Structure formats: structure tokens, C-alpha cells
Coordinates of N, CA and C in Angstrom, one line a residue:
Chain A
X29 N 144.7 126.1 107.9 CA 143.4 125.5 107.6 C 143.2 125.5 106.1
X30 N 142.2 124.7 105.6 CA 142.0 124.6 104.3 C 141.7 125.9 103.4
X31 N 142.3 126.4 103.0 CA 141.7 127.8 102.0 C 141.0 127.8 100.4
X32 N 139.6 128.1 100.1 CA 139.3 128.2 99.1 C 139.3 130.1 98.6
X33 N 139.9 130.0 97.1 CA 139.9 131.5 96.9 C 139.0 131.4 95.8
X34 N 138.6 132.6 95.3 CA 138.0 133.0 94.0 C 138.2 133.7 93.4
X35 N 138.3 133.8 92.2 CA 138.5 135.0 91.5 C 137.5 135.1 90.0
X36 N 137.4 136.6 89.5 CA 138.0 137.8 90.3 C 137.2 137.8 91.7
X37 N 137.3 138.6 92.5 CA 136.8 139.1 93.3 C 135.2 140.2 93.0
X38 N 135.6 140.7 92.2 CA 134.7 141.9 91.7 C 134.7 141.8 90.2
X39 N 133.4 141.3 89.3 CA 133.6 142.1 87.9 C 132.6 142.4 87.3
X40 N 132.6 143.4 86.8 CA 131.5 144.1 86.1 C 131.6 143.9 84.5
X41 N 130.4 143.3 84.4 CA 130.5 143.3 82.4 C 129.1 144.2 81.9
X42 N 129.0 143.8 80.8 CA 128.2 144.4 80.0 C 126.9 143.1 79.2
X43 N 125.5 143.8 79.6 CA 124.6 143.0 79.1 C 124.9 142.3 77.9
X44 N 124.9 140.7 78.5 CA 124.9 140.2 76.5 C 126.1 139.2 76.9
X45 N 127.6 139.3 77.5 CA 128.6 139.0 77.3 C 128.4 137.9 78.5
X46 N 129.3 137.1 78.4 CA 129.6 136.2 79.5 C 130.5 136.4 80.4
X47 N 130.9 135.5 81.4 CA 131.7 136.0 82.7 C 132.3 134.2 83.4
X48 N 133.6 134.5 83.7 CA 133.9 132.8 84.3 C 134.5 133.6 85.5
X49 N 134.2 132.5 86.4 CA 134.4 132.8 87.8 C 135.0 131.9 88.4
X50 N 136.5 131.6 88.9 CA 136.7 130.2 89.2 C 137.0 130.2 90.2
X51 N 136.9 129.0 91.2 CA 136.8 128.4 92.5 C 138.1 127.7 93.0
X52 N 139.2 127.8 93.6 CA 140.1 127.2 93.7 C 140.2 126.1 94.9
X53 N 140.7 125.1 95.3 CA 141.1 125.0 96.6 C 142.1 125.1 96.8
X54 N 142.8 125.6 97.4 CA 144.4 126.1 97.4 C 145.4 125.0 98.2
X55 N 144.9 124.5 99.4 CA 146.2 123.4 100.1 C 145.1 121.7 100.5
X56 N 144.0 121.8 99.4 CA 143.4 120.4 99.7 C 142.6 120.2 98.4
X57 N 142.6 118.9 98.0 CA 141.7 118.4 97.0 C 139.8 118.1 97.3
X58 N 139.2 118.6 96.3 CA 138.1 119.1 96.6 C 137.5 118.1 95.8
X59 N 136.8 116.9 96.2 CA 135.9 116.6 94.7 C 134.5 116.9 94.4
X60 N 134.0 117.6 95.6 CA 132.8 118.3 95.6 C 133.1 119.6 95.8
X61 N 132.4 120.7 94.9 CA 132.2 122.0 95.4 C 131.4 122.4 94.7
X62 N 130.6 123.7 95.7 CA 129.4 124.1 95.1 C 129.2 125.5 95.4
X63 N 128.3 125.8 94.5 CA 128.3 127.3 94.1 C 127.3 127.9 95.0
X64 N 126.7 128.8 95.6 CA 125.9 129.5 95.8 C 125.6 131.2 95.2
X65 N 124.6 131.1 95.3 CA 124.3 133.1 95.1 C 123.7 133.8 96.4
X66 N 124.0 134.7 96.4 CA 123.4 135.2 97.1 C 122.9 136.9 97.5
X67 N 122.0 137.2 97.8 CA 121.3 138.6 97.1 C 121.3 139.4 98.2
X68 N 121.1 140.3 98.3 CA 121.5 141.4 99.3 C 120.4 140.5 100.7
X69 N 121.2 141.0 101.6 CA 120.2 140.8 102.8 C 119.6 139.7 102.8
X70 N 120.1 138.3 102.0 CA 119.3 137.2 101.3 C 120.1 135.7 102.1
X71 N 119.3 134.8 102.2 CA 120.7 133.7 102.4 C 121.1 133.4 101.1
X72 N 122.3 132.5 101.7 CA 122.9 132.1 100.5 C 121.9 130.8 99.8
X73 N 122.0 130.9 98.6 CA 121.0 130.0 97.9 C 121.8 129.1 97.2
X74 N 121.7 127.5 97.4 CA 122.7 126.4 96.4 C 122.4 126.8 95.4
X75 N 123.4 126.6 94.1 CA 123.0 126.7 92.7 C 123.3 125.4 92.2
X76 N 124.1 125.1 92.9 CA 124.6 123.6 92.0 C 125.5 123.0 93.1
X77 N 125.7 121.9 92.5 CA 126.8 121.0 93.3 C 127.6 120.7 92.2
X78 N 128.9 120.6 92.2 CA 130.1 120.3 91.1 C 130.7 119.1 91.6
X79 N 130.8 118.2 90.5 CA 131.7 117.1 91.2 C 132.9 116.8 90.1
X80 N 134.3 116.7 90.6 CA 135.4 116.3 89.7 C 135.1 115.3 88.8
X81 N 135.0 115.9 87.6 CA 135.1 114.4 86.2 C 133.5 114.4 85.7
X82 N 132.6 115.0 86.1 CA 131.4 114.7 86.2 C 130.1 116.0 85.8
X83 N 129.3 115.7 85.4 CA 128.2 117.4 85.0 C 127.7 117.6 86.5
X84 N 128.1 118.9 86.6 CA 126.9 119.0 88.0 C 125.6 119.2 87.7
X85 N 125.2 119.0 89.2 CA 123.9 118.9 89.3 C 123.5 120.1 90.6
X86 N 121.8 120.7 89.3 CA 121.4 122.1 89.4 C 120.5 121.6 90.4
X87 N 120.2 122.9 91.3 CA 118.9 122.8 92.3 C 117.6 123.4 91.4
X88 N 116.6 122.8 91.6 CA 115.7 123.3 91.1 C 115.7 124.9 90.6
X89 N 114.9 125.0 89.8 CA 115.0 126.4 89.0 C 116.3 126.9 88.7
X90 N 116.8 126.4 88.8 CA 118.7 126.9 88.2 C 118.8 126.4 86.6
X91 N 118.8 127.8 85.6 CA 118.7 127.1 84.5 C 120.4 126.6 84.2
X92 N 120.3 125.2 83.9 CA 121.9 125.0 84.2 C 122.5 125.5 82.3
X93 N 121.8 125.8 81.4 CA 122.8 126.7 79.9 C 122.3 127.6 80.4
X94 N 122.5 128.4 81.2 CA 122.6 130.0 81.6 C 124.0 129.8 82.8
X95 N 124.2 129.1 83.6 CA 124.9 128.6 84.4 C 125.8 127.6 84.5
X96 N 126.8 127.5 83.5 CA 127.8 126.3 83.3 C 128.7 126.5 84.1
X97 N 128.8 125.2 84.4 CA 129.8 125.0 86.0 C 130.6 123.4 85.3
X98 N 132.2 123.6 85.6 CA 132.8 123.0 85.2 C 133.7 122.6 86.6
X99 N 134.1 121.3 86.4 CA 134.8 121.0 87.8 C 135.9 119.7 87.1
X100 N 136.8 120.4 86.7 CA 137.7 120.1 85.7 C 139.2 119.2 86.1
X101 N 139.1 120.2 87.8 CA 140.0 118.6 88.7 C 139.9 119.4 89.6
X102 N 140.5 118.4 90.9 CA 140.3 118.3 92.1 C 140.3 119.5 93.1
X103 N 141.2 120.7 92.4 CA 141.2 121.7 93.0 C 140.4 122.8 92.7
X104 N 139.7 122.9 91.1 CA 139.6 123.8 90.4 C 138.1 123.3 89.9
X105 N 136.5 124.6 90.4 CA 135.7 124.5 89.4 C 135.4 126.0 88.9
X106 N 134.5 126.0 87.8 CA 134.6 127.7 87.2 C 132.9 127.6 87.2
X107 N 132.5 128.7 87.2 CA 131.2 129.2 86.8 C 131.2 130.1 85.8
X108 N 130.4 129.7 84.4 CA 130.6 130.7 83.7 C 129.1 131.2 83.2
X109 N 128.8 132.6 83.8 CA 127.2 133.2 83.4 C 127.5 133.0 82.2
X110 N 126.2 132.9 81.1 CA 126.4 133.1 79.8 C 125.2 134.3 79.6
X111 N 125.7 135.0 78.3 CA 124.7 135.8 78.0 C 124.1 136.7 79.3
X112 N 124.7 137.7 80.0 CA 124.1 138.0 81.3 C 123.4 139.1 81.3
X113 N 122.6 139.3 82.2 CA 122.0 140.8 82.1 C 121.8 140.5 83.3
X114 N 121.6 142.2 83.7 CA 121.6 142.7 85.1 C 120.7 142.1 86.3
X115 N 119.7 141.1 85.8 CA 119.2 140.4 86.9 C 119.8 139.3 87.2
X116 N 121.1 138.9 86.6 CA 122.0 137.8 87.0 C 122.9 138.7 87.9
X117 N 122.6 140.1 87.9 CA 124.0 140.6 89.2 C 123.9 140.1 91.0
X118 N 124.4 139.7 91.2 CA 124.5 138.7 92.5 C 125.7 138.9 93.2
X119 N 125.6 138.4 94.2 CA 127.1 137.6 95.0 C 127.1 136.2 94.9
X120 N 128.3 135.9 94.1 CA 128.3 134.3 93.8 C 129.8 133.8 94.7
X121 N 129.1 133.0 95.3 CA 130.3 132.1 96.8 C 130.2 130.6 96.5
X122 N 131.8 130.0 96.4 CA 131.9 128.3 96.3 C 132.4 128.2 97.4
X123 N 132.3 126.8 97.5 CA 132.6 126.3 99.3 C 133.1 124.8 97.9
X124 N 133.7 124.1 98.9 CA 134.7 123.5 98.6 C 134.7 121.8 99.7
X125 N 134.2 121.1 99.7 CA 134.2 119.7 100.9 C 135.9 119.4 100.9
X126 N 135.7 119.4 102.0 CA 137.1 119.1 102.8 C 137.0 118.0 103.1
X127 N 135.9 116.9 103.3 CA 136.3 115.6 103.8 C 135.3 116.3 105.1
X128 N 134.9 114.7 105.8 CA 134.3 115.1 106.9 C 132.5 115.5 106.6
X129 N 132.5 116.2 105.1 CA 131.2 116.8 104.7 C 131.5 118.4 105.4
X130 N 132.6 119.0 105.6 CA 132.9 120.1 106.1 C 133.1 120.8 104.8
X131 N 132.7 122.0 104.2 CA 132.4 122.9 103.6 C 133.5 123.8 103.7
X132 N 134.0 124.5 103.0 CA 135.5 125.8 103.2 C 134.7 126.5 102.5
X133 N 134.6 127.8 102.4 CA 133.9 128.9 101.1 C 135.5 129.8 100.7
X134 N 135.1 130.1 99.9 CA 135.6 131.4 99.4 C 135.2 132.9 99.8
X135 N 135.7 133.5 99.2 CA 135.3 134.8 99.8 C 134.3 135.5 99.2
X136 N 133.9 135.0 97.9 CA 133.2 135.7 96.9 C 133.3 136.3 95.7
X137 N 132.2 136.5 95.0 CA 132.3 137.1 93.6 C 131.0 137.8 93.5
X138 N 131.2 139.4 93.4 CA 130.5 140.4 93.2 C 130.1 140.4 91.6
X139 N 129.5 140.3 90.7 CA 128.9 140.4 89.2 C 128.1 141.3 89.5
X140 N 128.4 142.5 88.4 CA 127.4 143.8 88.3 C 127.4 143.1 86.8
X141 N 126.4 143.5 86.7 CA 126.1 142.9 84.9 C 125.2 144.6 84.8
X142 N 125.8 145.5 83.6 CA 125.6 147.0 83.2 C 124.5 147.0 82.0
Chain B
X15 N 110.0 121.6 102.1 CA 111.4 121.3 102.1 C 112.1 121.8 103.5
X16 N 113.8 121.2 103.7 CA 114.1 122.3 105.1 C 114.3 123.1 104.6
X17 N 114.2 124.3 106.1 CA 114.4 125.5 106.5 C 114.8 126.3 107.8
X18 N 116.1 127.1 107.6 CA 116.4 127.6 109.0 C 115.8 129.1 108.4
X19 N 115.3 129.4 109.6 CA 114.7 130.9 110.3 C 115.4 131.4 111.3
X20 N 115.8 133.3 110.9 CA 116.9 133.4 112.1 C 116.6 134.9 112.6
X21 N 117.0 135.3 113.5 CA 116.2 136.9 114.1 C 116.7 138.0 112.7
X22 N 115.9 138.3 112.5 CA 116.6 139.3 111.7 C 117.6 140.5 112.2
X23 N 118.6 141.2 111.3 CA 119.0 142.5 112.1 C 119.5 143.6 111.8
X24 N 120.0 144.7 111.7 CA 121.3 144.4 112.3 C 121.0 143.8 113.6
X25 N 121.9 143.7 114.4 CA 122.3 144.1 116.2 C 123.4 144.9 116.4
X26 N 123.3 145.5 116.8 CA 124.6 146.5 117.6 C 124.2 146.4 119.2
X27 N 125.2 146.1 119.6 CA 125.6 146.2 120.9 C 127.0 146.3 121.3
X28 N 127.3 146.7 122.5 CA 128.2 147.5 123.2 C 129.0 146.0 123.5
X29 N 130.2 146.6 123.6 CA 131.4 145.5 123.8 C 131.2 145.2 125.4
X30 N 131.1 143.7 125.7 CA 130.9 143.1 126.8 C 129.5 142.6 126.9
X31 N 128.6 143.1 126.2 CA 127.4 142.8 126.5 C 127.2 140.9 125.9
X32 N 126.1 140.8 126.4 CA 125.4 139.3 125.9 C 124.8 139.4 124.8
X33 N 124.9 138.4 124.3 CA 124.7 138.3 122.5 C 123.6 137.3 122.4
X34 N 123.0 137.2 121.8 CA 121.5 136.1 122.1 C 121.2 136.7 120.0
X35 N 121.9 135.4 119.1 CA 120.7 135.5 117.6 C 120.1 134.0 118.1
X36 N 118.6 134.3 117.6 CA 118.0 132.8 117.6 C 118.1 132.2 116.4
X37 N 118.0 131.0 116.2 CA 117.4 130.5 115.4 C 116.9 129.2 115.4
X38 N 115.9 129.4 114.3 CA 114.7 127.6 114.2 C 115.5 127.1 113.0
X39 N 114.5 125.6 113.3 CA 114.4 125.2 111.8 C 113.6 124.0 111.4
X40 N 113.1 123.8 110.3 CA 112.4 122.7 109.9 C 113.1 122.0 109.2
X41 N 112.8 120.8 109.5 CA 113.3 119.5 108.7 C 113.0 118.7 109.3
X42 N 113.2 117.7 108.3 CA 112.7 116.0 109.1 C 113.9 115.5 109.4
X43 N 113.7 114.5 110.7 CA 114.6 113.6 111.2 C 115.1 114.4 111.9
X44 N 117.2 113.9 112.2 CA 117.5 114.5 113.1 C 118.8 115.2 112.0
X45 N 118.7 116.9 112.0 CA 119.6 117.4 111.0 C 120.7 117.6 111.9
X46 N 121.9 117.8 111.0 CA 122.8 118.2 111.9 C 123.0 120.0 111.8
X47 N 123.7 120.6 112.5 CA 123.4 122.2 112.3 C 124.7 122.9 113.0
X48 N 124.7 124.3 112.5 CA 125.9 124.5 112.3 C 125.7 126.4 112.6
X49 N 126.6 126.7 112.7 CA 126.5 128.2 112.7 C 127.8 128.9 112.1
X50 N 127.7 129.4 110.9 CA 129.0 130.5 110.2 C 128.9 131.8 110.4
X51 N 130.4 131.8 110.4 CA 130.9 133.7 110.2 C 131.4 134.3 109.6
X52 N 130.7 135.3 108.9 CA 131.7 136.1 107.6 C 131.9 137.5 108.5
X53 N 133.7 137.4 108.2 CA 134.0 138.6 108.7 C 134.1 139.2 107.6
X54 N 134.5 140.6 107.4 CA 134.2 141.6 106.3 C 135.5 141.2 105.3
X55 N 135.1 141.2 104.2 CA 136.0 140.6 102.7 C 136.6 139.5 103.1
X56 N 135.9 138.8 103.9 CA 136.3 137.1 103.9 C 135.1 135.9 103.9
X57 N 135.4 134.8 103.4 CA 134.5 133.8 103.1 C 134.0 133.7 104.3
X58 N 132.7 132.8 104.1 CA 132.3 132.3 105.6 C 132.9 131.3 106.6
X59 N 133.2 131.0 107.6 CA 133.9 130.2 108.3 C 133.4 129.5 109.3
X60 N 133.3 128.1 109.5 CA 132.0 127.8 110.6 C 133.1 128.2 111.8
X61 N 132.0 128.0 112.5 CA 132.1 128.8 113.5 C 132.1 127.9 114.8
X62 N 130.6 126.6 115.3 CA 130.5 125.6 115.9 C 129.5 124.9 115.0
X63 N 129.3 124.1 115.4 CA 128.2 123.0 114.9 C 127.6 121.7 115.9
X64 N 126.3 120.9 116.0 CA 126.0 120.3 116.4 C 125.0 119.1 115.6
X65 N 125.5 117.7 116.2 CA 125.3 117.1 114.9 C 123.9 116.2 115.6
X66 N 123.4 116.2 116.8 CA 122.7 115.3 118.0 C 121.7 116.0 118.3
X67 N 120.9 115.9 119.0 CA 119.6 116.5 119.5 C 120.5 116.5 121.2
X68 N 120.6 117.9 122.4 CA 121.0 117.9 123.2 C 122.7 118.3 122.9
X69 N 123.0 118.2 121.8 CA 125.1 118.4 121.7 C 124.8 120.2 122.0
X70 N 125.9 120.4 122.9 CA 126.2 121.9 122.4 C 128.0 122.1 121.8
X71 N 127.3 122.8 120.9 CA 128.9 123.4 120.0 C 129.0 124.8 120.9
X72 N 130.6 125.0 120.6 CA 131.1 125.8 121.5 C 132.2 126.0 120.7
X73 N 132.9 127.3 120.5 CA 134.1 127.9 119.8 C 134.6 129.3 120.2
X74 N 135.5 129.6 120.6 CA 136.2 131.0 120.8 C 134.7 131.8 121.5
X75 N 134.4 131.3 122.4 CA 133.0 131.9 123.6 C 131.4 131.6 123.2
X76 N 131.4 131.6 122.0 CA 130.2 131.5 121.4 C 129.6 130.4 121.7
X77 N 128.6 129.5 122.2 CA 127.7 128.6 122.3 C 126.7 128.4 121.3
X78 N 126.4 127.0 121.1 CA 124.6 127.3 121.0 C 124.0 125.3 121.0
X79 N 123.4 124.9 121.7 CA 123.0 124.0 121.6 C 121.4 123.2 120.7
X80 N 122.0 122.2 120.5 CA 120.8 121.6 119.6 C 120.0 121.5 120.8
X81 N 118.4 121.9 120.3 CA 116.9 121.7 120.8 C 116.0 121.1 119.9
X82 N 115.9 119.7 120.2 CA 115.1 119.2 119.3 C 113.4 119.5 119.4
X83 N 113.6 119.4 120.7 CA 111.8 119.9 121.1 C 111.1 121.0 121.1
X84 N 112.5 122.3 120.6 CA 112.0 123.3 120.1 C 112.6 123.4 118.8
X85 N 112.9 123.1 117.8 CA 114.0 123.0 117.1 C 114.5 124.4 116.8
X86 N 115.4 124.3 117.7 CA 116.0 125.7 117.6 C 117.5 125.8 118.2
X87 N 118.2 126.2 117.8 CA 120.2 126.3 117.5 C 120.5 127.9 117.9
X88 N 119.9 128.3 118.8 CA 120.3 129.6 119.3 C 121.9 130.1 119.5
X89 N 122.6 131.0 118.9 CA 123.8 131.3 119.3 C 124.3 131.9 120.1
X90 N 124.7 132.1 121.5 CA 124.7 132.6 122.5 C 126.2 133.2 122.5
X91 N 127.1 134.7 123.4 CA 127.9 134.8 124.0 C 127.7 136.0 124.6
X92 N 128.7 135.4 126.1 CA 128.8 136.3 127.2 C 129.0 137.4 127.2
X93 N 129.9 137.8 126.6 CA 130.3 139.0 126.4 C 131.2 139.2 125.2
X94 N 130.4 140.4 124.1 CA 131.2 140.1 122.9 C 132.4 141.5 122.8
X95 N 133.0 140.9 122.3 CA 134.1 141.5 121.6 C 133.9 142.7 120.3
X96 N 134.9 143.9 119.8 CA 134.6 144.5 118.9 C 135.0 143.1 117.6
X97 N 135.9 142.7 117.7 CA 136.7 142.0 117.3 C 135.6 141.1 116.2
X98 N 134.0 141.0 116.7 CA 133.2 139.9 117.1 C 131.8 140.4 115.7
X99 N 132.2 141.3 115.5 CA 131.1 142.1 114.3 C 131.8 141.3 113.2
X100 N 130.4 140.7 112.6 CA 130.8 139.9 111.8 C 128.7 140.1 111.3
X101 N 129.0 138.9 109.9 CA 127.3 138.4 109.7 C 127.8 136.9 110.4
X102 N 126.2 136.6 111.2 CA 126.4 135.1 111.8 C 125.2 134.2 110.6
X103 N 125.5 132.8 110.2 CA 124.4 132.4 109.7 C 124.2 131.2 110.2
X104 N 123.3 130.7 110.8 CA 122.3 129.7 110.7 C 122.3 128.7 109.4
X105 N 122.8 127.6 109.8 CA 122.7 126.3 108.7 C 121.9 125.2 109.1
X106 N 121.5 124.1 108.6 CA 121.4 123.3 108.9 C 121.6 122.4 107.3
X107 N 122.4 120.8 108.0 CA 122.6 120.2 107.1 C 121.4 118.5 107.0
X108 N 120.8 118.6 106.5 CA 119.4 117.3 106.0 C 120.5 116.1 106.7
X109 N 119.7 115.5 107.1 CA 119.9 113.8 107.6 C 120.3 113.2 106.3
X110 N 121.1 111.9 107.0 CA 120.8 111.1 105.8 C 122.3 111.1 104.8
X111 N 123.4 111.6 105.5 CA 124.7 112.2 104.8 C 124.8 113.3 102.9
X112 N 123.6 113.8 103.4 CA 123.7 114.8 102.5 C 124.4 115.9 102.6
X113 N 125.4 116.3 101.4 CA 126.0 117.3 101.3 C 125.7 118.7 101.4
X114 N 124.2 118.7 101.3 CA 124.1 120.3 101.0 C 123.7 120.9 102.3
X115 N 123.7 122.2 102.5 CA 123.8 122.9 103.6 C 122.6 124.3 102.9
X116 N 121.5 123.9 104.1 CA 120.6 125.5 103.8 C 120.7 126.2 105.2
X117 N 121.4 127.2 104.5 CA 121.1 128.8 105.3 C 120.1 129.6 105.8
X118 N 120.3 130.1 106.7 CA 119.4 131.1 107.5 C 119.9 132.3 106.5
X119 N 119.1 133.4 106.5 CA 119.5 134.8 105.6 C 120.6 135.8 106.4
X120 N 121.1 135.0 107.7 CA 122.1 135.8 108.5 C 122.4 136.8 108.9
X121 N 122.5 137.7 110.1 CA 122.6 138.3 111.3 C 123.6 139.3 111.0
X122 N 123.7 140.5 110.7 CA 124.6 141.2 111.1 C 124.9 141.4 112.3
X123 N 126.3 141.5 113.2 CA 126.3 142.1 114.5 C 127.2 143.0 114.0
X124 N 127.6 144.2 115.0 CA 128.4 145.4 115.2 C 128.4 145.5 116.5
X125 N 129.4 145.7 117.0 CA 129.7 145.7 118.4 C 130.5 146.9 118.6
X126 N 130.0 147.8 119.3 CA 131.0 149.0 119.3 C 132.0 149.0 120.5
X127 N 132.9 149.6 120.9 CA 133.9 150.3 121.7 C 133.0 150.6 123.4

């Protein structure tokens, strides 16, 4: 089946610094994929939609220069926090369209921001 | 805007027993809807989905059929498995071939021995 991975898996920085998070699709070309967060005990919340070649587009209240999302080709988009502090710590999850409008996610990305 | 609503939980129950998470949801038209499973350190994975008012999705035991006149996507199984603890979420995807998908805040189960 189609696999989206992420990496890292887990990372912890320090208030102030940035963080990239990237989204792969591993055995299919993706030209949509999108990001979610999501908070303890919380659903997952869209943050954006990424499209290959193109700026994504943020859901409401998503400040998108705090949240740059790059989707640089067909298999590959990155999220990169900028400037973070600990109320950006979250679970950040991409899902990946497979065609169909079928969705693949990844496994996730834990951000402790210290 | 839409919105799926889903039982809160955990749930634990005993291996074999009947599994009953509800869920609603608001939206206009006719959405299509969907139900995922995150098993532990893995992405979410759908699970079934229903795209009709009346379809039931069905996958490895689990059921749940679209109710348009209650709108509600209940996920049903007979008898679950340990195998079967997972978080379940509630989706629904807007009419109209939009991409985006909103979540229910999702179900833990645990199913013990």
C-alpha cells in the first residue's frame, strides 16, 4: 500500500530556533499533501494544504511566516516552525492524496519546543 | 462550518465483546465519511468509508453505515479483538470534491485479554 513517512519522528529544540519536518511519499507521487496538528486528546486540525510547484494554502488562523510549508516535488513537502516557543509544541501529521482524494498520513512528528 | 462529534473515551472492553463508538456530524449536502485507525507509533489508516446517504462501509469486521436522517456514521463490531486497541476517528469529507477532511477528536479503545 502507499506509505507516507516523516521525519524526525521526535524533536525537541529550544525557544527561538526553527525546526523542518519533512513529509515523504515513499512508493507514489503526491501532488497534494497536507499538514495537520494535533493536541493532546484533540482532533487533528488542517493547517494547510501543499501543492507541488505552488504556495500553499493556510486554513484560517494559521499564521502561514510562522509556518512555512514547502512542496518542492511530487514526493516531498517540509514544514518548517520558525522562531518556536513552547506553545508551537504539538503533534504535527501529513497525509499525502493518493489519487481517488484518498489521504495516506504519516506517522507523525512530536515538537517539544524547551 | 462542518463538523464530526464522536463519543468521547477511553473504552475498554473485554476481547469478544460488541463495540458501538458513535458518531454525528454537520454539514451541508451530502458528505462523504469515513472512519480511521491509529494503531500505536503508526500513521492513521482508513479504515471504511461511505460516500451515499444509506452505503454501509465495512472492513476486517468493523461496520458503520451512512444515516442521513440522523446524520450519524456509527462504528460498529461484533466482537473485538485485542489486536483491535487502537484510537478510531470520525471524518467526514465536504461535498462538492473537496480535498479536505475534518476529524472527530477520536476514540481510544483497549481491549483486554
Amino acid at each position: 500500500g502507499a506509505v507516507v513517512s516523516q521525519h524526525p519522528s521526535w524533536v525537541i529544540c529550544k525557544s527561538g530556533t526553527s525546526v523542518k519536518i519533512e513529509c515523504r511519499s515513499l512508493d507514489f507521487q503526491a501532488t497534494t499533501m497536507f499538514w495537520y496538528r494535533q493536541f493532546p486528546k484533540q482532533s487533528l486540525m488542517l493547517m494547510a494544504t501543499s501543492n507541488e510547484g505552488s504556495k500553499a494554502t493556510y486554513e484560517q488562523g494559521v499564521e502561514k511566516d510562522k509556518f512555512l510549508i514547502n512542496h518542492a516535488s511530487l514526493t516531498l513537502s517540509t514544514l518548517t516552525v520558525t522562531s518556536a516557543h513552547p506553545e508551537d509544541s504539538s503533534f504535527y501529521i501529513c497525509s499525502a492524496n493518493g489519487g481517488s482524494y484518498e489521504q495516506y498520513f504519516g506517522p507523525g512528528t512530536r515538537l517539544t519546543v524547551t | 462550518g462542518d463538523s464530526v462529534t464522536q463519543m468521547e473515551g477511553p473504552v475498554t472492553l473485554s476481547e469478544e465483546a460488541f463495540l458501538t463508538i458513535n458518531c454525528t456530524y454537520t454539514a451541508t449536502g451530502y458528505p462523504s465519511l469515513f472512519w480511521y485507525v491509529q494503531y500505536p507509533g503508526e500513521g492513521l489508516q482508513l479504515l471504511l468509508k461511505a460516500t451515499k446517504a444509506d452505503d454501509k462501509g465495512s472492513n476486517k469486521g468493523f461496520e458503520a453505515t451512512y444515516r442521513k436522517e440522523t446524520t450519524s456514521f456509527h462504528l460498529e463490531k461484533g466482537s473485538v479483538q485485542v489486536s483491535d486497541s487502537a484510537v478510531y476517528f470520525c471524518a467526514l469529507r465536504g461535498q462538492g470534491g473537496s480535498e479536505k477532511l475534518v476529524f472527530g477528536k477520536g476514540t481510544k479503545l483497549t481491549v483486554n485479554p
